[in-house]
PDB file of C-alpha atoms in Angstrom:
ATOM      1  CA  ARG Q   1       0.000   0.000   0.000  1.00 47.00           C
ATOM      2  CA  ARG Q   2       2.831   2.371   0.865  1.00 42.00           C
ATOM      3  CA  MET Q   3       4.497   1.643  -2.509  1.00 42.00           C
ATOM      4  CA  ARG Q   4       1.238   2.335  -4.378  1.00 44.00           C
ATOM      5  CA  ALA Q   5       0.856   5.661  -2.566  1.00 41.00           C
ATOM      6  CA  LEU Q   6       4.432   6.652  -3.421  1.00 40.00           C
ATOM      7  CA  ARG Q   7       3.864   5.692  -7.052  1.00 42.00           C
ATOM      8  CA  ARG Q   8       0.691   7.834  -7.255  1.00 42.00           C
ATOM      9  CA  SER Q   9       2.552  10.751  -5.701  1.00 40.00           C
ATOM     10  CA  PHE Q  10       5.417  10.370  -8.184  1.00 40.00           C
ATOM     11  CA  LEU Q  11       3.047  10.228 -11.165  1.00 40.00           C
ATOM     12  CA  ARG Q  12       1.208  13.326  -9.937  1.00 39.00           C
ATOM     13  CA  ARG Q  13       4.467  15.284  -9.606  1.00 41.00           C
ATOM     14  CA  SER Q  14       5.607  14.014 -13.010  1.00 41.00           C
ATOM     15  CA  PHE Q  15       2.448  15.374 -14.634  1.00 37.00           C
ATOM     16  CA  LEU Q  16       2.866  18.739 -12.991  1.00 38.00           C
ATOM     17  CA  CYS Q  17       6.431  19.001 -14.305  1.00 43.00           C
ATOM     18  CA  ARG Q  18       5.810  17.868 -17.876  1.00 42.00           C
ATOM     19  CA  PRO Q  19       6.991  20.632 -20.266  1.00 44.00           C
ATOM     20  CA  ASP Q  20       3.696  20.450 -22.191  1.00 45.00           C
ATOM     21  CA  SER Q  21       1.549  20.604 -19.082  1.00 39.00           C
ATOM     22  CA  LEU Q  22      -0.604  23.702 -18.671  1.00 42.00           C
ATOM     23  CA  ARG Q  23      -0.669  22.984 -14.950  1.00 42.00           C
ATOM     24  CA  CYS Q  24       3.128  23.091 -14.889  1.00 44.00           C
ATOM     25  CA  LEU Q  25       3.161  26.474 -16.616  1.00 45.00           C
ATOM     26  CA  CYS Q  26       0.584  27.869 -14.222  1.00 47.00           C
ATOM     27  CA  ALA Q  27       2.500  26.572 -11.208  1.00 45.00           C
ATOM     28  CA  VAL Q  28       5.724  28.197 -12.423  1.00 44.00           C
ATOM     29  CA  ALA Q  29       3.993  31.489 -13.155  1.00 44.00           C
ATOM     30  CA  MET Q  30       2.287  31.530  -9.754  1.00 49.00           C
ATOM     31  CA  ALA Q  31       5.679  31.276  -8.082  1.00 72.00           C
ATOM     32  CA  HIS Q  32       6.541  34.747  -9.402  1.00 92.00           C
ATOM     33  CA  ASN Q  33       5.149  38.135  -8.422  1.00 96.00           C
ATOM     34  CA  LEU Q  34       6.072  39.604 -11.818  1.00 97.00           C
ATOM     35  CA  VAL Q  35       4.899  37.576 -14.819  1.00 97.00           C
ATOM     36  CA  LEU Q  36       5.059  38.172 -18.554  1.00 97.00           C
ATOM     37  CA  ASP Q  37       1.794  39.567 -19.863  1.00 95.00           C
ATOM     38  CA  PRO Q  38       0.578  38.490 -23.330  1.00 93.00           C
ATOM     39  CA  PHE Q  39       1.002  42.083 -24.521  1.00 92.00           C
ATOM     40  CA  VAL Q  40       4.790  41.949 -24.076  1.00 96.00           C
ATOM     41  CA  LEU Q  41       5.306  38.633 -25.852  1.00 96.00           C
ATOM     42  CA  ARG Q  42       5.700  40.329 -29.227  1.00 94.00           C
ATOM     43  CA  SER Q  43       9.028  41.669 -27.931  1.00 96.00           C
ATOM     44  CA  PHE Q  44      10.220  38.049 -27.705  1.00 97.00           C
ATOM     45  CA  ASP Q  45       8.384  36.515 -30.659  1.00 96.00           C
ATOM     46  CA  GLU Q  46       8.583  39.073 -33.474  1.00 93.00           C
ATOM     47  CA  PRO Q  47      11.847  39.636 -35.391  1.00 90.00           C
ATOM     48  CA  THR Q  48      11.620  43.376 -34.706  1.00 86.00           C
ATOM     49  CA  GLY Q  49      11.207  42.794 -30.954  1.00 91.00           C
ATOM     50  CA  CYS Q  50      13.981  44.016 -28.665  1.00 94.00           C
ATOM     51  CA  LEU Q  51      14.177  40.574 -26.990  1.00 96.00           C
ATOM     52  CA  TYR Q  52      13.619  38.437 -30.085  1.00 94.00           C
ATOM     53  CA  GLN Q  53      14.172  34.725 -29.285  1.00 94.00           C
ATOM     54  CA  PHE Q  54      15.443  35.460 -25.764  1.00 97.00           C
ATOM     55  CA  ASP Q  55      14.322  32.784 -23.295  1.00 97.00           C
ATOM     56  CA  LYS Q  56      11.070  33.982 -21.682  1.00 97.00           C
ATOM     57  CA  SER Q  57      11.404  31.804 -18.586  1.00 97.00           C
ATOM     58  CA  LEU Q  58      14.959  33.010 -17.969  1.00 97.00           C
ATOM     59  CA  PHE Q  59      13.872  36.625 -18.379  1.00 98.00           C
ATOM     60  CA  GLU Q  60      11.028  36.292 -15.909  1.00 97.00           C
ATOM     61  CA  LYS Q  61      13.183  34.373 -13.430  1.00 97.00           C
ATOM     62  CA  THR Q  62      16.021  36.942 -13.548  1.00 98.00           C
ATOM     63  CA  VAL Q  63      13.753  39.963 -13.125  1.00 98.00           C
ATOM     64  CA  ASN Q  64      11.955  38.322 -10.206  1.00 98.00           C
ATOM     65  CA  ALA Q  65      15.259  37.466  -8.527  1.00 97.00           C
ATOM     66  CA  ALA Q  66      16.338  41.121  -8.708  1.00 97.00           C
ATOM     67  CA  PHE Q  67      12.963  42.233  -7.366  1.00 97.00           C
ATOM     68  CA  GLU Q  68      12.996  39.737  -4.512  1.00 96.00           C
ATOM     69  CA  ASP Q  69      16.541  40.507  -3.329  1.00 96.00           C
ATOM     70  CA  GLY Q  70      15.764  44.230  -3.217  1.00 96.00           C
ATOM     71  CA  SER Q  71      18.141  45.350  -5.961  1.00 97.00           C
ATOM     72  CA  ALA Q  72      15.220  46.232  -8.259  1.00 97.00           C
ATOM     73  CA  PRO Q  73      12.452  47.772  -6.123  1.00 97.00           C
ATOM     74  CA  LEU Q  74       9.160  49.026  -7.492  1.00 97.00           C
ATOM     75  CA  VAL Q  75       9.341  52.595  -8.806  1.00 98.00           C
ATOM     76  CA  ASP Q  76       6.161  54.625  -9.321  1.00 97.00           C
ATOM     77  CA  GLY Q  77       4.993  55.054 -12.905  1.00 94.00           C
ATOM     78  CA  TYR Q  78       2.584  57.404 -14.646  1.00 92.00           C
ATOM     79  CA  ALA Q  79      -0.434  56.073 -12.715  1.00 91.00           C
ATOM     80  CA  PRO Q  80      -0.986  54.210  -9.409  1.00 93.00           C
ATOM     81  CA  PHE Q  81      -1.395  50.895 -11.241  1.00 94.00           C
ATOM     82  CA  CYS Q  82       1.888  51.310 -13.173  1.00 96.00           C
ATOM     83  CA  LYS Q  83       5.303  50.535 -11.699  1.00 98.00           C
ATOM     84  CA  HIS Q  84       8.828  50.117 -13.028  1.00 98.00           C
ATOM     85  CA  VAL Q  85      11.759  47.954 -12.053  1.00 98.00           C
ATOM     86  CA  PHE Q  86      15.155  48.879 -13.462  1.00 98.00           C
ATOM     87  CA  VAL Q  87      17.713  46.105 -13.851  1.00 98.00           C
ATOM     88  CA  PRO Q  88      21.174  45.968 -15.437  1.00 98.00           C
ATOM     89  CA  ASN Q  89      20.768  44.579 -18.922  1.00 98.00           C
ATOM     90  CA  PHE Q  90      21.377  40.808 -18.852  1.00 98.00           C
ATOM     91  CA  THR Q  91      20.166  40.300 -22.449  1.00 98.00           C
ATOM     92  CA  PRO Q  92      21.504  41.205 -25.914  1.00 97.00           C
ATOM     93  CA  ALA Q  93      18.841  43.950 -26.170  1.00 97.00           C
ATOM     94  CA  LYS Q  94      20.117  47.136 -27.789  1.00 96.00           C
ATOM     95  CA  VAL Q  95      19.103  50.732 -27.120  1.00 96.00           C
ATOM     96  CA  SER Q  96      15.794  51.392 -28.815  1.00 92.00           C
ATOM     97  CA  ALA Q  97      15.965  55.122 -29.622  1.00 95.00           C
ATOM     98  CA  LEU Q  98      18.354  57.469 -31.410  1.00 95.00           C
ATOM     99  CA  ALA Q  99      18.797  61.233 -31.245  1.00 96.00           C
ATOM    100  CA  ILE Q 100      17.712  62.997 -34.443  1.00 97.00           C
ATOM    101  CA  SER Q 101      20.384  65.088 -36.148  1.00 96.00           C
ATOM    102  CA  LYS Q 102      20.813  66.925 -39.442  1.00 96.00           C
ATOM    103  CA  GLU Q 103      22.909  63.999 -40.608  1.00 95.00           C
ATOM    104  CA  ASN Q 104      20.284  61.316 -40.011  1.00 96.00           C
ATOM    105  CA  GLU Q 105      16.897  63.050 -40.180  1.00 96.00           C
ATOM    106  CA  ALA Q 106      16.489  62.122 -43.862  1.00 97.00           C
ATOM    107  CA  LEU Q 107      16.548  58.445 -42.813  1.00 97.00           C
ATOM    108  CA  LEU Q 108      13.336  58.722 -40.757  1.00 97.00           C
ATOM    109  CA  ARG Q 109      10.355  56.681 -41.907  1.00 97.00           C
ATOM    110  CA  SER Q 110       6.687  56.975 -40.947  1.00 96.00           C
ATOM    111  CA  ALA Q 111       3.522  54.896 -41.236  1.00 96.00           C
ATOM    112  CA  TYR Q 112       0.231  54.234 -39.507  1.00 95.00           C
ATOM    113  CA  GLU Q 113       0.666  51.311 -37.113  1.00 91.00           C
ATOM    114  CA  ALA Q 114      -1.264  49.430 -34.431  1.00 87.00           C
ATOM    115  CA  ARG Q 115       0.420  47.447 -31.672  1.00 81.00           C
ATOM    116  CA  THR Q 116      -2.338  44.800 -31.736  1.00 80.00           C
ATOM    117  CA  GLU Q 117      -5.177  43.868 -34.098  1.00 82.00           C
ATOM    118  CA  GLN Q 118      -7.658  45.425 -31.662  1.00 79.00           C
ATOM    119  CA  GLU Q 119      -6.034  48.870 -31.513  1.00 81.00           C
ATOM    120  CA  LEU Q 120      -6.591  51.751 -33.897  1.00 84.00           C
ATOM    121  CA  PRO Q 121      -3.541  52.519 -36.079  1.00 89.00           C
ATOM    122  CA  VAL Q 122      -1.732  55.740 -35.225  1.00 89.00           C
ATOM    123  CA  LEU Q 123       1.009  57.649 -37.011  1.00 91.00           C
ATOM    124  CA  ALA Q 124       4.496  56.533 -35.982  1.00 93.00           C
ATOM    125  CA  ARG Q 125       8.027  57.384 -37.078  1.00 95.00           C
ATOM    126  CA  TRP Q 126      11.270  55.491 -36.692  1.00 96.00           C
ATOM    127  CA  PHE Q 127      14.775  54.913 -37.943  1.00 96.00           C
ATOM    128  CA  PRO Q 128      15.164  51.698 -39.973  1.00 94.00           C
ATOM    129  CA  LYS Q 129      17.843  49.610 -38.299  1.00 90.00           C
ATOM    130  CA  GLU Q 130      19.465  48.809 -41.621  1.00 92.00           C
ATOM    131  CA  ALA Q 131      19.848  52.527 -42.353  1.00 94.00           C
ATOM    132  CA  VAL Q 132      21.450  53.638 -39.076  1.00 93.00           C
ATOM    133  CA  GLY Q 133      23.434  50.497 -38.268  1.00 90.00           C
ATOM    134  CA  GLU Q 134      23.374  48.324 -35.185  1.00 88.00           C
ATOM    135  CA  PRO Q 135      22.871  50.371 -32.012  1.00 93.00           C
ATOM    136  CA  PRO Q 136      24.907  49.535 -28.894  1.00 94.00           C
ATOM    137  CA  VAL Q 137      23.724  47.068 -26.288  1.00 97.00           C
ATOM    138  CA  ALA Q 138      21.697  48.892 -23.640  1.00 98.00           C
ATOM    139  CA  LYS Q 139      23.054  49.323 -20.119  1.00 98.00           C
ATOM    140  CA  PHE Q 140      19.675  48.895 -18.403  1.00 98.00           C
ATOM    141  CA  LEU Q 141      16.224  47.432 -18.907  1.00 98.00           C
ATOM    142  CA  ASP Q 142      13.167  49.416 -17.861  1.00 98.00           C
ATOM    143  CA  VAL Q 143      10.668  46.664 -17.029  1.00 98.00           C
ATOM    144  CA  ILE Q 144       7.197  48.193 -16.973  1.00 98.00           C
ATOM    145  CA  LEU Q 145       4.489  46.606 -14.814  1.00 98.00           C
ATOM    146  CA  TYR Q 146       0.713  46.920 -14.595  1.00 96.00           C
ATOM    147  CA  SER Q 147      -1.283  45.755 -11.587  1.00 96.00           C
ATOM    148  CA  ARG Q 148      -3.456  42.673 -11.991  1.00 95.00           C
ATOM    149  CA  GLU Q 149      -6.559  44.800 -11.427  1.00 94.00           C
ATOM    150  CA  GLN Q 150      -5.631  47.143 -14.299  1.00 93.00           C
ATOM    151  CA  ILE Q 151      -4.782  44.279 -16.659  1.00 93.00           C
ATOM    152  CA  ARG Q 152      -8.168  42.707 -15.976  1.00 92.00           C
ATOM    153  CA  LYS Q 153      -9.895  46.046 -16.528  1.00 89.00           C
ATOM    154  CA  GLU Q 154      -8.271  46.490 -19.943  1.00 87.00           C
ATOM    155  CA  ALA Q 155      -8.773  42.833 -20.917  1.00 87.00           C
ATOM    156  CA  THR Q 156     -12.489  43.136 -20.155  1.00 88.00           C
ATOM    157  CA  ALA Q 157     -12.802  46.382 -22.136  1.00 83.00           C
ATOM    158  CA  MET Q 158     -10.992  44.855 -25.142  1.00 81.00           C
ATOM    159  CA  GLY Q 159     -12.795  41.489 -25.033  1.00 84.00           C
ATOM    160  CA  ARG Q 160      -9.838  39.305 -24.006  1.00 81.00           C
ATOM    161  CA  PRO Q 161     -11.346  36.877 -21.429  1.00 78.00           C
ATOM    162  CA  GLU Q 162      -8.333  34.543 -21.573  1.00 74.00           C
ATOM    163  CA  GLU Q 163      -6.278  37.200 -19.750  1.00 76.00           C
ATOM    164  CA  LEU Q 164      -8.560  37.169 -16.700  1.00 78.00           C
ATOM    165  CA  GLU Q 165      -7.257  33.866 -15.335  1.00 80.00           C
ATOM    166  CA  GLU Q 166      -3.770  34.939 -14.208  1.00 86.00           C
ATOM    167  CA  ASP Q 167      -3.451  35.766 -10.489  1.00 88.00           C
ATOM    168  CA  ALA Q 168       0.104  37.115 -10.113  1.00 93.00           C
ATOM    169  CA  PRO Q 169      -0.073  40.661  -8.666  1.00 96.00           C
ATOM    170  CA  TRP Q 170       1.971  42.313 -11.435  1.00 97.00           C
ATOM    171  CA  GLY Q 171       2.154  41.783 -15.189  1.00 97.00           C
ATOM    172  CA  ILE Q 172       5.196  42.767 -17.270  1.00 98.00           C
ATOM    173  CA  ILE Q 173       3.608  44.698 -20.135  1.00 96.00           C
ATOM    174  CA  SER Q 174       6.690  46.296 -21.734  1.00 96.00           C
ATOM    175  CA  VAL Q 175      10.497  46.249 -21.669  1.00 98.00           C
ATOM    176  CA  LYS Q 176      12.591  49.227 -22.767  1.00 96.00           C
ATOM    177  CA  PRO Q 177      16.345  48.783 -23.304  1.00 97.00           C
ATOM    178  CA  GLN Q 178      18.071  52.070 -22.459  1.00 96.00           C
ATOM    179  CA  ASP Q 179      21.237  53.593 -21.035  1.00 96.00           C
ATOM    180  CA  VAL Q 180      19.712  55.153 -17.901  1.00 96.00           C
ATOM    181  CA  ASP Q 181      18.109  53.615 -14.818  1.00 97.00           C
ATOM    182  CA  TYR Q 182      15.104  55.936 -14.713  1.00 96.00           C
ATOM    183  CA  GLU Q 183      11.951  56.369 -16.756  1.00 95.00           C
ATOM    184  CA  LEU Q 184      12.226  58.103 -20.114  1.00 95.00           C
ATOM    185  CA  PRO Q 185       9.182  60.078 -21.316  1.00 94.00           C
ATOM    186  CA  MET Q 186       6.347  58.085 -22.776  1.00 91.00           C
ATOM    187  CA  GLN Q 187       5.675  58.846 -26.433  1.00 93.00           C
ATOM    188  CA  PRO Q 188       2.980  61.519 -26.973  1.00 94.00           C
ATOM    189  CA  ILE Q 189       0.776  59.216 -29.036  1.00 91.00           C
ATOM    190  CA  THR Q 190       0.859  56.621 -26.244  1.00 89.00           C
ATOM    191  CA  MET Q 191      -0.336  59.281 -23.811  1.00 91.00           C
ATOM    192  CA  MET Q 192      -3.166  60.104 -26.191  1.00 90.00           C
ATOM    193  CA  ARG Q 193      -4.113  56.437 -26.603  1.00 85.00           C
ATOM    194  CA  ASN Q 194      -4.089  55.900 -22.855  1.00 85.00           C
ATOM    195  CA  THR Q 195      -7.065  58.235 -22.486  1.00 87.00           C
ATOM    196  CA  MET Q 196      -9.232  55.675 -24.378  1.00 83.00           C
ATOM    197  CA  VAL Q 197      -9.443  52.325 -22.599  1.00 76.00           C
ATOM    198  CA  GLU Q 198     -11.792  50.918 -25.278  1.00 73.00           C
ATOM    199  CA  GLU Q 199      -9.079  51.490 -27.913  1.00 73.00           C
ATOM    200  CA  GLY Q 200      -6.253  49.781 -26.064  1.00 70.00           C
ATOM    201  CA  GLY Q 201      -5.385  52.529 -23.581  1.00 76.00           C
ATOM    202  CA  SER Q 202      -5.362  52.461 -19.808  1.00 80.00           C
ATOM    203  CA  GLY Q 203      -8.073  55.072 -19.211  1.00 80.00           C
ATOM    204  CA  VAL Q 204      -5.749  57.653 -17.641  1.00 86.00           C
ATOM    205  CA  PRO Q 205      -6.522  61.349 -18.327  1.00 87.00           C
ATOM    206  CA  LEU Q 206      -3.934  63.387 -20.182  1.00 89.00           C
ATOM    207  CA  GLU Q 207      -1.673  65.606 -18.056  1.00 91.00           C
ATOM    208  CA  ARG Q 208      -0.618  68.659 -20.044  1.00 93.00           C
ATOM    209  CA  GLU Q 209       2.766  69.169 -18.337  1.00 94.00           C
ATOM    210  CA  LYS Q 210       3.803  65.548 -18.852  1.00 92.00           C
ATOM    211  CA  TYR Q 211       2.602  65.669 -22.441  1.00 95.00           C
ATOM    212  CA  ILE Q 212       4.687  68.779 -23.182  1.00 96.00           C
ATOM    213  CA  ALA Q 213       7.735  67.119 -21.577  1.00 95.00           C
ATOM    214  CA  SER Q 214       7.156  64.078 -23.767  1.00 96.00           C
ATOM    215  CA  VAL Q 215       6.948  66.211 -26.910  1.00 97.00           C
ATOM    216  CA  GLU Q 216      10.200  67.957 -26.016  1.00 97.00           C
ATOM    217  CA  PHE Q 217      12.022  64.640 -25.703  1.00 96.00           C
ATOM    218  CA  TRP Q 218      10.516  62.823 -28.698  1.00 96.00           C
ATOM    219  CA  ALA Q 219      10.819  65.824 -31.000  1.00 97.00           C
ATOM    220  CA  GLY Q 220      14.539  65.096 -30.896  1.00 97.00           C
ATOM    221  CA  HIS Q 221      14.470  61.277 -30.747  1.00 97.00           C
ATOM    222  CA  ALA Q 222      12.988  58.389 -32.703  1.00 97.00           C
ATOM    223  CA  LEU Q 223      12.753  54.658 -32.194  1.00 94.00           C
ATOM    224  CA  ILE Q 224      15.037  52.254 -34.061  1.00 93.00           C
ATOM    225  CA  LYS Q 225      13.459  49.200 -35.645  1.00 87.00           C
TER     226      LYS Q 225
END
């Protein structure tokens, strides 16, 4: 009887640890306070993503370790539900923006783009990577978090019920490779979008002073992709 009980226990643990087991994935995710949100996965899965093909589990594990040992505390973001953790860059991610100069301004490109199929396209501009060359590896990663309550609010508004099942308190919704360990201004169009939760924003009203500061920064910078 004792051997049968041990065998059942072993089989149960084996199922939980199978790589293809949904229960295994949920158990691993629940062990972390900061978990990758579906919105950020394009950074790992798309060729233009800053973390293309980087191991997702390793990323989540490393960020959580820095958070748990106190070296990467929560830093307030643009709203109460938004926080940042800044960690030294442990990935190959390169800086994602370049200062605009007379020498390179002719290389800028623009188009209407949407970050997801559910969002409205907005006008964006960027430097093509092939035109400006490979940027340097970033010194830091700005890991941007949303509270579970906010993620559920936006998922409900956008009709994404599958995102309501996660219970970890914080979701990693964006990663910005950069050379400073503090928040850089959000792009003006992102601030505009954030006023409309039904169109993929967070429902936060626009603050004029922060918007003007954003314009001042992004008038002289553009993303590289």
